[in-house]
Amino acid sequence: MEGIAQSSRGADADNKFVNQSLWDEDTYGRSPSVSDLRVGGLRRRVSSACCLNVFLLLALLIAIAVIMYFLISPISGRTRPPVKSVVSTFCGIVQGTESNGVVSFLGLPYALPPLGQYRFKRPVELTTTRLCAQAWATNNFSANTNSYNATVYKSSCLQLSPVTDKVIGNEDCLYLNVFVPAMALTSSKTELRPVIVVLNGLFFTYGGASGLPVSQGQQPQPRTVELVDAIHVTLNYRIGPLGFLMHPETKEANIGLYDQLAALRWVRNNIGAFGGDAARVTLFGYGSGATCALALAFSSLGQNLFDNLWISAPAVRKPHCSLQEAVENSRRLYSCEPGSTRPCSNGLLADPKDIVRLWNWARIESWMKDTLFSLPSFAQIQGGAEQDWVDRILIVDHEMIDPKRWYRPIYHLSTVLGQTAHETALFVSPITVPFWDESFYRRYLINTLTSGTKIGQDMIDQYLIVSNKTTYCSHPSSSNSFGFDVEARMTGLITDARCTCPLAETVQQLASSHGNFVYHYYLFGQHRRFDPYSFTSFVSLSFHGWDGMVYLRGYTTHPDYIQSMLDQNDHDHMEDLGRQSDLLNTVMHEFSRTGRILSWNPVEPGNAPVNLIENGAVCTPPKFVEERCRLWKLVTNGNPLDLAWRS
């Protein structure tokens, strides 16, 4: 700056000298002089000095910006800590991937592959470094990074594709997936998140954590993980004959349940590394996963592996198949026919693909249509008429399954039990129902339920009046007002017999045990017609497992539902569904942390309110269950559990 001032003083002196030396002639007639040349040089020096000033100013601004960056960066880092996608577990380091605010760790082994000598046996859990190395060696372990690449789903367990009976999946399937809110994995210490372990499955025969048409929409979506603010875990476990049909030689029963126990122990031991709270684990089951979750809650082997229970539409009737009966049944099924070309060992099927074909689509479809989703026959009402294997899934071994403990959780367990209004909507039985009118429907009920029972026509008419009411929490113009929809009436009737009334009895028994907090919900709903499980069964009513799909927001990724939504172009409908999902997510946020739902009415001995969920609202209509179950209590002489799905 001093140099600039000196230059300015020199410039003033030069200007003074030029003024004194001007020629007296007219300006237009002047000629250049030496003085003019001196002025030109002076101006060039002043211009250079200005450029230098600009350069110094820019350098100063850059220096200030750099200093400010280093001063502010640590503060910014503290408010938005970096998310980790690398976690250290008991077996070693696992590498996940972040997307949409969720860090996913996919395909983590929780037991050795159940192949060869381990087939038909309980899972070998990864309890030592040697077993860890054995499980990781054949998977995604990278020697370069010394970590396990958990960025892709693993195959679901070996099974048949519905309808086509194509063999899909893999025996090497005992893997789980962990979905973590990004903020739970930061470099700073944060609050441990609750954990939701999701058990799904269809009829103990189909499903898995990912990758199959039958299991579309079964993964938690980012919005659900965000709203619940909890870690979600999904898992594969052995299903079908490899998981629930005891081999006549090994004689180890309920293998699929032992897989689930192994996964729950993995969660207890490892979830803390993911930012999860191992002391706040909620077991969330729907489909056949609900029945499995109920069995684990009633078993001493499941004690202290989870803290809360949320299940939807389980088979609540006591298991009754003994070990001896199971051995005789499985030996008959496993036996090779004389002259069979299929691989056999000691006269028994040996090829896993042949074994899974024992429960083919013809058997499963017949079971669903004739037993699960149909009106009970008089023989069933009297406690008889059951199929030889599909009604005997869980085996009484007095270790995992003990009928004396059924309906009695081993320890204090806050529980939510729920269902949808049309659990049996996947298959309408009889198949002629869509062509019936209201009078034909009434005559069918009278002919079916009054013959050989104490039921009179007046009871049928009273039930019809009760079941005709389709809105409770909202205005009658809501989307649940069907008019006379014979499919809705028939599936609602069968749902009451098979699920609503037996579940209400179970809820009362659980509420009387250990002083547990028990909540009962009933979800109404109508949606776009789609095929949820690739059964070629298109439904628009709230079917079996729909509430699980609403909670997870699986409809947002289900390809058939998306196509249906695009065809209808109904954004209002998706907004209604979103509110329904928000409601279940918000409730789970509270329940997974406290075991309570303050906005819902709990069940108490002698008082069993139902929290009815309708169009994103919750209400508690008086005597909702009593009115719907009066008919079925009379049919069963006061024991609706006789009509429940068997486990």
XYZ file of C-alpha atoms in Angstrom:
647
model
C 0.000 0.000 0.000
C 2.947 2.363 0.723
C 4.237 1.731 -2.825
C 0.872 2.660 -4.236
C 0.868 5.932 -2.255
C 4.350 6.834 -3.520
C 3.250 6.185 -7.078
C 0.280 8.499 -6.542
C 2.512 11.307 -5.256
C 4.838 10.883 -8.267
C 1.882 11.102 -10.583
C 0.752 14.452 -9.060
C 4.235 15.967 -9.571
C 4.382 14.808 -13.165
C 0.957 16.313 -13.907
C 2.116 19.653 -12.515
C 5.216 19.655 -14.742
C 3.143 18.842 -17.834
C 0.811 21.793 -17.192
C 3.722 24.226 -17.011
C 5.286 22.950 -20.224
C 2.197 23.137 -22.470
C 2.654 24.918 -25.813
C 0.815 28.202 -26.311
C -0.361 27.332 -29.840
C -3.914 26.227 -30.464
C -4.499 22.733 -29.236
C -5.461 21.426 -32.667
C -2.145 22.598 -34.047
C 0.062 21.104 -31.413
C 2.690 18.465 -31.930
C 3.591 15.750 -29.391
C 6.355 16.470 -26.952
C 8.609 14.523 -24.616
C 6.269 15.481 -21.773
C 3.402 13.609 -23.455
C 5.511 10.463 -23.657
C 6.282 10.735 -19.928
C 2.549 10.942 -19.162
C 1.867 7.741 -21.207
C 4.487 5.816 -19.243
C 3.036 7.070 -15.999
C -0.425 5.810 -16.947
C 0.976 2.365 -17.732
C 2.576 2.205 -14.254
C -0.706 3.194 -12.605
C -2.580 0.454 -14.609
C -0.086 -2.220 -13.469
C -0.533 -1.146 -9.865
C -4.334 -1.552 -10.208
C -3.945 -5.070 -11.592
C -1.711 -5.941 -8.664
C -4.361 -4.640 -6.250
C -7.065 -6.788 -7.860
C -4.822 -9.836 -7.721
C -4.039 -9.305 -4.043
C -7.725 -8.808 -3.243
C -8.689 -12.083 -4.937
C -5.936 -13.927 -3.091
C -7.192 -12.493 0.196
C -10.767 -13.636 -0.515
C -9.614 -17.145 -1.390
C -7.558 -17.328 1.797
C -10.589 -16.253 3.861
C -12.790 -18.900 2.158
C -10.273 -21.662 2.893
C -9.963 -20.602 6.536
C -13.748 -20.478 6.934
C -14.077 -23.973 5.398
C -11.711 -25.517 7.915
C -13.372 -23.661 10.771
C -16.934 -24.709 9.818
C -16.296 -28.292 8.663
C -15.888 -29.790 12.159
C -19.153 -28.176 13.265
C -20.968 -29.467 10.191
C -19.536 -32.913 10.797
C -20.962 -32.918 14.285
C -24.487 -32.057 13.110
C -24.479 -34.459 10.153
C -22.171 -37.314 11.115
C -20.975 -39.624 8.368
C -22.944 -42.844 7.950
C -21.078 -46.104 8.318
C -21.869 -48.997 5.996
C -19.229 -51.249 7.576
C -20.040 -53.130 10.784
C -18.020 -55.524 12.920
C -19.977 -58.632 13.995
C -18.958 -61.722 15.935
C -17.932 -63.461 12.713
C -16.106 -60.442 11.288
C -16.574 -57.265 9.271
C -19.595 -56.924 6.976
C -19.984 -54.353 4.210
C -23.466 -53.007 3.450
C -24.850 -50.318 1.170
C -26.816 -47.105 1.805
C -29.828 -45.931 -0.184
C -32.709 -43.592 0.647
C -31.671 -43.149 4.252
C -31.424 -46.890 4.979
C -28.264 -48.969 5.251
C -28.952 -52.533 4.083
C -26.895 -55.585 4.985
C -28.127 -58.415 2.808
C -27.511 -62.136 2.831
C -25.820 -62.525 6.219
C -25.436 -66.207 7.202
C -26.787 -67.157 10.628
C -26.096 -70.910 10.383
C -24.199 -73.395 8.243
C -25.857 -74.364 4.946
C -28.239 -77.276 5.741
C -26.752 -79.569 3.112
C -25.674 -83.217 3.152
C -25.243 -84.381 6.728
C -27.044 -81.272 8.023
C -30.231 -81.859 6.005
C -33.302 -82.708 8.136
C -31.430 -81.607 11.245
C -31.486 -78.555 13.466
C -29.339 -75.677 12.233
C -25.677 -75.465 13.152
C -25.328 -71.947 14.524
C -22.199 -69.836 14.037
C -20.951 -69.944 17.610
C -17.197 -70.278 16.962
C -14.708 -68.607 14.663
C -14.207 -71.931 12.899
C -17.922 -72.211 12.074
C -17.942 -68.557 11.004
C -15.058 -69.199 8.641
C -16.840 -72.258 7.258
C -20.062 -70.312 6.609
C -18.252 -67.318 5.096
C -15.766 -69.272 2.996
C -18.261 -70.234 0.314
C -19.977 -66.865 0.205
C -19.042 -63.241 -0.354
C -15.928 -63.051 1.798
C -13.163 -60.864 0.366
C -9.623 -61.691 1.442
C -8.435 -58.322 0.106
C -10.650 -56.278 2.406
C -11.047 -58.982 5.075
C -14.795 -58.356 5.024
C -18.077 -59.941 3.957
C -19.863 -58.252 1.050
C -23.469 -57.972 2.250
C -24.900 -56.095 -0.714
C -27.025 -58.740 -2.488
C -29.895 -60.968 -1.389
C -29.328 -64.690 -1.037
C -31.601 -67.318 -2.529
C -34.801 -68.283 -0.749
C -35.112 -71.828 0.537
C -35.903 -74.706 -1.804
C -39.609 -74.820 -2.704
C -42.083 -75.193 -5.536
C -43.449 -72.262 -7.455
C -47.221 -71.931 -6.921
C -49.425 -73.314 -9.705
C -46.556 -74.451 -11.965
C -44.712 -76.615 -9.383
C -41.381 -75.485 -10.791
C -38.555 -76.117 -8.316
C -37.044 -72.801 -7.227
C -34.762 -71.574 -4.468
C -31.769 -73.283 -2.924
C -31.010 -75.523 0.040
C -28.197 -73.151 0.983
C -30.599 -70.530 2.287
C -30.124 -69.767 5.996
C -29.472 -66.051 5.620
C -30.976 -62.891 7.005
C -31.130 -59.223 5.997
C -30.727 -56.185 8.244
C -32.228 -52.777 7.365
C -30.876 -49.958 9.521
C -31.964 -46.294 9.705
C -28.904 -44.417 8.463
C -28.687 -42.232 11.571
C -28.298 -45.353 13.735
C -24.932 -45.966 12.057
C -22.962 -42.804 12.634
C -19.507 -42.061 13.961
C -21.030 -40.494 17.054
C -22.878 -42.284 19.840
C -26.628 -42.321 19.254
C -29.646 -43.926 20.870
C -29.945 -47.654 20.251
C -32.877 -48.462 17.981
C -35.529 -51.106 18.667
C -35.463 -54.182 16.450
C -38.330 -55.659 14.420
C -37.764 -59.270 13.324
C -40.154 -60.060 10.468
C -41.412 -63.636 10.005
C -43.383 -64.165 6.817
C -44.334 -67.253 4.829
C -47.389 -68.763 3.169
C -48.957 -71.999 4.398
C -45.547 -73.250 5.608
C -44.774 -73.998 1.971
C -43.999 -70.795 0.057
C -42.056 -67.599 0.580
C -38.754 -66.194 1.672
C -37.009 -62.921 2.317
C -36.655 -61.974 -1.337
C -36.276 -62.914 -4.940
C -39.456 -64.896 -5.667
C -42.783 -63.847 -7.244
C -44.595 -65.388 -4.263
C -42.661 -63.144 -1.857
C -42.966 -59.832 -3.706
C -43.581 -56.892 -1.399
C -42.252 -58.642 1.708
C -39.318 -56.303 2.448
C -39.544 -53.145 4.586
C -39.494 -50.032 2.440
C -37.389 -46.981 3.417
C -40.435 -44.973 4.505
C -41.401 -47.695 6.991
C -37.873 -47.936 8.397
C -37.793 -44.152 8.710
C -41.161 -43.727 10.466
C -40.740 -46.648 12.847
C -37.111 -45.563 13.366
C -36.204 -49.157 14.108
C -33.936 -51.808 12.649
C -35.833 -54.411 10.616
C -34.596 -57.957 10.109
C -36.004 -60.406 7.547
C -34.883 -63.994 7.175
C -35.122 -67.233 5.250
C -35.976 -70.432 7.082
C -36.621 -73.923 5.788
C -40.192 -74.420 4.602
C -42.226 -77.189 2.991
C -41.204 -80.814 3.570
C -37.573 -79.838 4.211
C -38.647 -77.624 7.118
C -41.911 -79.041 8.446
C -42.206 -82.684 7.339
C -40.161 -84.782 9.728
C -37.845 -87.306 8.097
C -38.706 -90.851 9.260
C -35.061 -91.663 10.050
C -33.686 -88.490 11.661
C -36.987 -87.941 13.521
C -36.215 -84.280 14.214
C -39.424 -82.269 14.253
C -40.269 -78.594 13.618
C -36.935 -77.851 11.921
C -38.212 -74.576 10.460
C -38.924 -73.283 13.968
C -35.394 -74.126 15.060
C -34.083 -72.092 12.125
C -36.076 -69.126 13.429
C -34.663 -69.607 16.927
C -31.147 -69.585 15.461
C -31.869 -66.307 13.659
C -33.269 -64.755 16.854
C -30.145 -65.755 18.781
C -28.025 -64.187 16.030
C -30.001 -60.972 16.487
C -29.522 -60.961 20.258
C -25.767 -61.484 19.863
C -25.004 -59.187 16.927
C -27.628 -56.477 16.512
C -25.830 -54.085 18.877
C -23.098 -53.656 16.268
C -25.757 -52.273 13.893
C -27.004 -49.739 16.428
C -29.846 -51.989 17.608
C -31.078 -52.577 21.136
C -30.895 -56.319 21.844
C -33.209 -55.800 24.837
C -36.044 -54.399 22.681
C -36.803 -57.001 20.028
C -40.319 -57.272 18.586
C -41.231 -60.449 16.707
C -43.590 -59.491 13.869
C -45.283 -62.436 12.157
C -47.893 -62.671 9.417
C -48.980 -65.448 7.099
C -47.669 -68.766 8.409
C -44.972 -66.677 10.095
C -47.684 -65.612 12.555
C -48.323 -69.196 13.599
C -44.583 -69.762 13.962
C -44.257 -66.637 16.125
C -47.122 -67.812 18.330
C -45.476 -71.224 18.726
C -42.181 -69.598 19.744
C -43.994 -67.449 22.298
C -45.546 -70.573 23.866
C -42.254 -72.501 23.892
C -39.660 -72.427 26.661
C -36.989 -72.475 23.922
C -38.071 -69.043 22.746
C -37.833 -67.517 26.199
C -35.979 -64.185 26.336
C -35.207 -64.158 22.607
C -37.786 -61.431 21.962
C -39.583 -58.909 24.121
C -42.781 -58.004 22.259
C -45.023 -59.947 19.905
C -47.082 -58.672 16.957
C -48.895 -61.339 14.950
C -51.609 -61.285 12.311
C -54.136 -64.091 11.768
C -52.251 -67.104 13.179
C -53.578 -70.644 13.304
C -54.508 -70.666 16.990
C -55.797 -74.214 17.449
C -53.550 -76.444 19.543
C -51.109 -78.711 17.692
C -52.078 -82.331 18.156
C -49.822 -84.459 15.933
C -47.613 -86.763 18.034
C -44.085 -87.826 17.135
C -45.226 -91.369 16.406
C -48.007 -90.172 14.101
C -45.551 -87.869 12.341
C -43.069 -90.715 11.770
C -45.750 -92.982 10.314
C -47.110 -90.235 8.074
C -43.692 -89.171 6.780
C -42.558 -92.758 6.139
C -45.606 -93.265 3.943
C -44.915 -90.050 2.033
C -41.172 -90.582 1.709
C -41.403 -94.214 0.564
C -40.181 -94.901 -2.946
C -42.554 -96.767 -5.179
C -41.347 -100.200 -6.385
C -39.246 -99.785 -9.480
C -38.999 -96.017 -9.005
C -36.337 -94.277 -11.086
C -35.955 -91.505 -8.517
C -32.881 -91.492 -6.239
C -33.646 -93.406 -3.052
C -31.846 -94.327 0.144
C -33.097 -97.224 2.261
C -36.329 -97.127 0.334
C -36.857 -93.406 1.013
C -36.653 -90.406 -1.279
C -33.176 -88.875 -1.260
C -33.262 -86.068 -3.833
C -34.296 -82.749 -2.199
C -36.211 -81.771 -5.342
C -38.281 -84.943 -5.143
C -38.902 -84.265 -1.465
C -40.252 -80.730 -1.955
C -42.603 -82.120 -4.626
C -44.390 -84.073 -1.886
C -46.283 -80.869 -1.111
C -47.243 -79.923 -4.663
C -49.743 -77.354 -5.835
C -52.601 -79.865 -6.202
C -52.340 -80.695 -2.487
C -51.889 -77.098 -1.347
C -54.700 -75.732 -3.505
C -57.081 -78.424 -2.281
C -56.156 -77.657 1.328
C -56.705 -73.930 0.911
C -59.986 -74.181 -0.991
C -61.571 -77.085 0.876
C -60.333 -76.412 4.417
C -58.746 -73.024 5.133
C -60.932 -70.749 3.031
C -64.257 -72.579 3.022
C -67.261 -72.665 5.324
C -66.776 -75.501 7.842
C -68.801 -78.638 7.266
C -70.918 -80.237 9.951
C -68.178 -82.873 10.465
C -65.607 -80.125 11.025
C -67.951 -78.361 13.425
C -68.131 -81.580 15.444
C -64.323 -81.732 15.578
C -63.617 -84.319 12.894
C -62.757 -84.357 9.186
C -59.178 -83.247 8.816
C -56.643 -84.035 6.138
C -53.830 -86.397 6.965
C -50.932 -83.937 6.799
C -51.897 -80.344 6.114
C -53.656 -80.070 9.463
C -50.607 -81.517 11.230
C -47.792 -79.089 10.481
C -46.399 -78.537 13.984
C -45.452 -81.705 15.804
C -45.890 -82.222 19.540
C -42.372 -83.078 20.689
C -42.777 -81.688 24.250
C -39.634 -79.668 23.659
C -40.493 -77.053 21.064
C -44.242 -77.779 21.032
C -46.138 -78.703 24.190
C -49.967 -78.434 24.107
C -50.037 -77.861 27.873
C -48.266 -74.532 27.345
C -50.411 -73.430 24.410
C -52.135 -70.073 25.071
C -49.703 -69.514 27.969
C -46.601 -67.474 27.154
C -43.614 -68.529 29.238
C -42.896 -64.983 30.380
C -44.394 -61.495 30.350
C -44.870 -60.534 26.730
C -46.702 -57.474 25.410
C -48.727 -58.718 22.450
C -50.672 -57.371 19.501
C -52.965 -59.821 17.713
C -54.815 -58.775 14.612
C -56.388 -59.749 11.347
C -57.990 -58.362 8.218
C -61.710 -58.355 7.516
C -61.422 -60.842 4.632
C -58.643 -63.276 5.496
C -60.151 -65.921 3.216
C -60.500 -63.691 0.146
C -57.642 -65.360 -1.773
C -60.029 -68.126 -2.845
C -63.792 -67.747 -2.824
C -65.601 -70.970 -1.986
C -67.805 -72.293 -3.529
C -66.547 -71.112 -6.902
C -70.086 -70.120 -7.967
C -70.334 -67.425 -5.262
C -69.695 -64.486 -7.653
C -72.957 -65.381 -9.435
C -75.142 -65.419 -6.315
C -77.588 -62.750 -5.262
C -78.565 -61.826 -1.719
C -81.507 -64.235 -1.474
C -79.483 -67.186 -2.762
C -76.719 -66.336 -0.270
C -79.257 -66.424 2.580
C -80.700 -69.767 1.458
C -77.180 -71.235 1.255
C -76.424 -70.244 4.850
C -79.703 -71.632 6.112
C -79.195 -74.956 4.325
C -75.573 -75.249 5.442
C -75.756 -74.118 9.057
C -79.193 -75.147 10.283
C -79.076 -78.794 9.245
C -78.075 -80.942 12.218
C -77.409 -77.934 14.476
C -79.311 -75.790 16.956
C -79.272 -72.852 14.581
C -82.576 -71.416 13.403
C -83.325 -69.086 10.520
C -83.723 -66.188 12.947
C -80.067 -66.531 13.973
C -79.007 -66.469 10.331
C -81.033 -63.309 9.742
C -79.521 -61.630 12.815
C -76.030 -62.407 11.566
C -76.862 -61.040 8.113
C -77.930 -57.743 9.679
C -74.693 -57.501 11.671
C -72.438 -58.438 8.748
C -74.151 -55.983 6.411
C -72.596 -53.134 8.352
C -69.340 -52.312 6.611
C -68.317 -48.921 8.024
C -67.625 -48.074 11.653
C -64.989 -45.350 12.007
C -65.847 -43.222 8.982
C -68.756 -41.838 6.999
C -70.940 -44.426 5.221
C -69.758 -43.072 1.868
C -66.258 -44.428 2.528
C -64.591 -46.952 0.249
C -65.570 -49.848 2.530
C -69.251 -49.463 1.747
C -69.692 -52.343 -0.698
C -73.465 -52.345 -1.185
C -74.272 -56.030 -1.509
C -71.015 -57.597 -2.568
C -71.547 -61.321 -2.269
C -67.801 -62.079 -2.322
C -67.228 -59.631 0.533
C -70.115 -61.125 2.516
C -69.070 -64.735 1.990
C -65.360 -64.228 2.723
C -66.274 -62.116 5.749
C -68.515 -64.904 7.039
C -65.824 -67.574 6.629
C -63.226 -65.236 8.149
C -65.392 -64.830 11.240
C -65.685 -68.620 11.627
C -62.056 -69.465 10.935
C -60.256 -66.457 12.359
C -62.211 -63.643 14.045
C -64.005 -65.677 16.713
C -61.170 -68.131 17.514
C -58.725 -65.212 17.705
C -61.020 -63.377 20.118
C -60.939 -66.427 22.413
C -57.137 -66.533 22.210
C -56.870 -62.837 22.995
C -58.865 -63.334 26.199
C -56.661 -66.227 27.306
C -53.478 -64.257 26.667
C -54.794 -61.240 28.567
C -55.356 -63.480 31.579
C -51.775 -64.768 31.521
C -48.993 -62.949 33.419
C -50.957 -59.688 33.323
C -49.724 -59.071 29.775
C -50.630 -55.998 27.777
C -52.655 -57.390 24.877
C -54.142 -55.410 21.977
C -56.598 -56.712 19.405
C -57.073 -55.065 15.996
C -59.265 -55.710 12.968
C -58.334 -54.075 9.658
C -60.947 -53.177 7.079
C -59.819 -52.265 3.613
C -60.357 -52.400 -0.086
C -57.674 -51.929 -2.721
C -56.872 -52.361 -6.371
C -57.454 -55.900 -7.612
C -54.155 -57.715 -7.995
C -52.508 -61.136 -7.576
C -50.457 -60.813 -4.365
C -48.841 -64.268 -4.217
C -48.745 -65.448 -7.857
C -51.612 -67.858 -7.149
C -53.540 -66.500 -10.168
C -55.960 -65.290 -7.509
C -56.866 -61.636 -7.994
C -58.304 -59.894 -4.942
C -59.468 -56.415 -3.985
C -60.440 -57.197 -0.388
C -58.118 -57.209 2.636
C -56.726 -60.722 2.205
C -54.528 -62.916 4.427
C -51.249 -61.017 4.905
C -52.485 -57.675 3.548
C -51.898 -55.891 6.879
C -48.275 -57.076 6.831
C -47.893 -55.714 3.323
C -49.465 -52.406 4.397
C -47.092 -52.116 7.348
C -44.014 -52.834 5.199
C -45.439 -50.756 2.273
C -44.779 -53.714 0.031
C -47.546 -52.603 -2.326
C -45.265 -49.789 -3.499
C -42.878 -52.325 -5.039
C -45.171 -55.238 -5.895
C -45.080 -55.393 -9.722
C -48.677 -56.550 -10.112
C -50.001 -53.887 -7.750
C -47.975 -51.172 -9.457
C -49.394 -52.192 -12.821
C -52.912 -52.168 -11.404
C -52.285 -48.707 -9.957
C -50.981 -47.408 -13.290
C -54.008 -48.801 -15.103
C -56.373 -47.027 -12.704
C -54.249 -43.872 -12.284
C -55.829 -43.258 -8.886
C -53.517 -41.126 -6.772
C -56.159 -40.623 -4.066
C -56.222 -44.367 -3.452
C -52.460 -44.447 -2.940
C -52.709 -41.543 -0.527
C -55.331 -43.469 1.485
C -53.050 -46.498 1.570
C -50.172 -44.295 2.656
C -52.201 -43.035 5.610
C -52.988 -46.622 6.565
C -49.291 -47.472 6.451
C -48.431 -44.330 8.434
C -50.873 -45.393 11.131
C -49.385 -48.890 11.523
C -45.840 -47.503 11.408
C -46.599 -44.910 14.080
C -48.177 -47.500 16.340
C -45.220 -49.856 15.884
C -42.846 -46.981 16.726
C -44.464 -46.749 20.160
C -45.053 -50.463 20.730
C -41.485 -51.503 19.857
C -40.138 -49.074 22.459
C -42.578 -49.385 25.347
C -44.715 -52.467 24.774
C -47.725 -50.153 24.988
C -50.062 -48.397 22.549
C -51.589 -45.521 24.459
C -54.022 -44.576 21.682
C -55.499 -48.116 21.555
C -57.731 -49.872 24.052
C -56.050 -52.924 25.640
C -57.785 -56.220 26.264
C -58.576 -56.989 29.905
C -60.119 -60.064 31.501
C -63.842 -59.802 30.814
C -63.372 -56.815 28.508
C -62.054 -57.394 24.987
C -62.343 -54.245 22.874
C -61.340 -54.439 19.229
C -59.345 -51.576 17.727
C -60.939 -51.379 14.313
C -58.720 -49.809 11.642
C -60.579 -48.236 8.761
C -59.360 -45.712 6.184
C -56.435 -44.600 8.344
C -58.617 -44.103 11.435
C -59.065 -46.227 14.567
C -62.239 -46.676 16.553
C -63.612 -49.149 19.108
C -67.179 -50.115 18.192
C -69.052 -51.643 21.139
C -69.710 -55.402 21.075
C -68.066 -55.753 17.682
C -66.806 -59.305 18.271
C -69.754 -60.388 20.390
C -72.204 -59.596 17.602
C -70.160 -61.296 14.897
C -69.415 -64.392 16.986
C -72.819 -65.055 18.553
C -73.727 -67.325 15.652
C -70.485 -69.295 15.765
C -70.583 -69.764 19.528
C -74.004 -71.334 19.134
C -72.780 -73.533 16.274
C -69.815 -74.812 18.328
C -71.591 -75.068 21.680
C -69.557 -72.165 23.035
C -66.122 -73.148 21.747
C -65.240 -71.243 18.534
C -61.680 -72.612 18.722
C -63.069 -75.818 17.207
C -63.350 -73.955 13.892
C -59.908 -72.325 14.024
C -57.184 -73.106 11.533
C -55.058 -75.937 12.847
C -51.337 -75.565 13.339
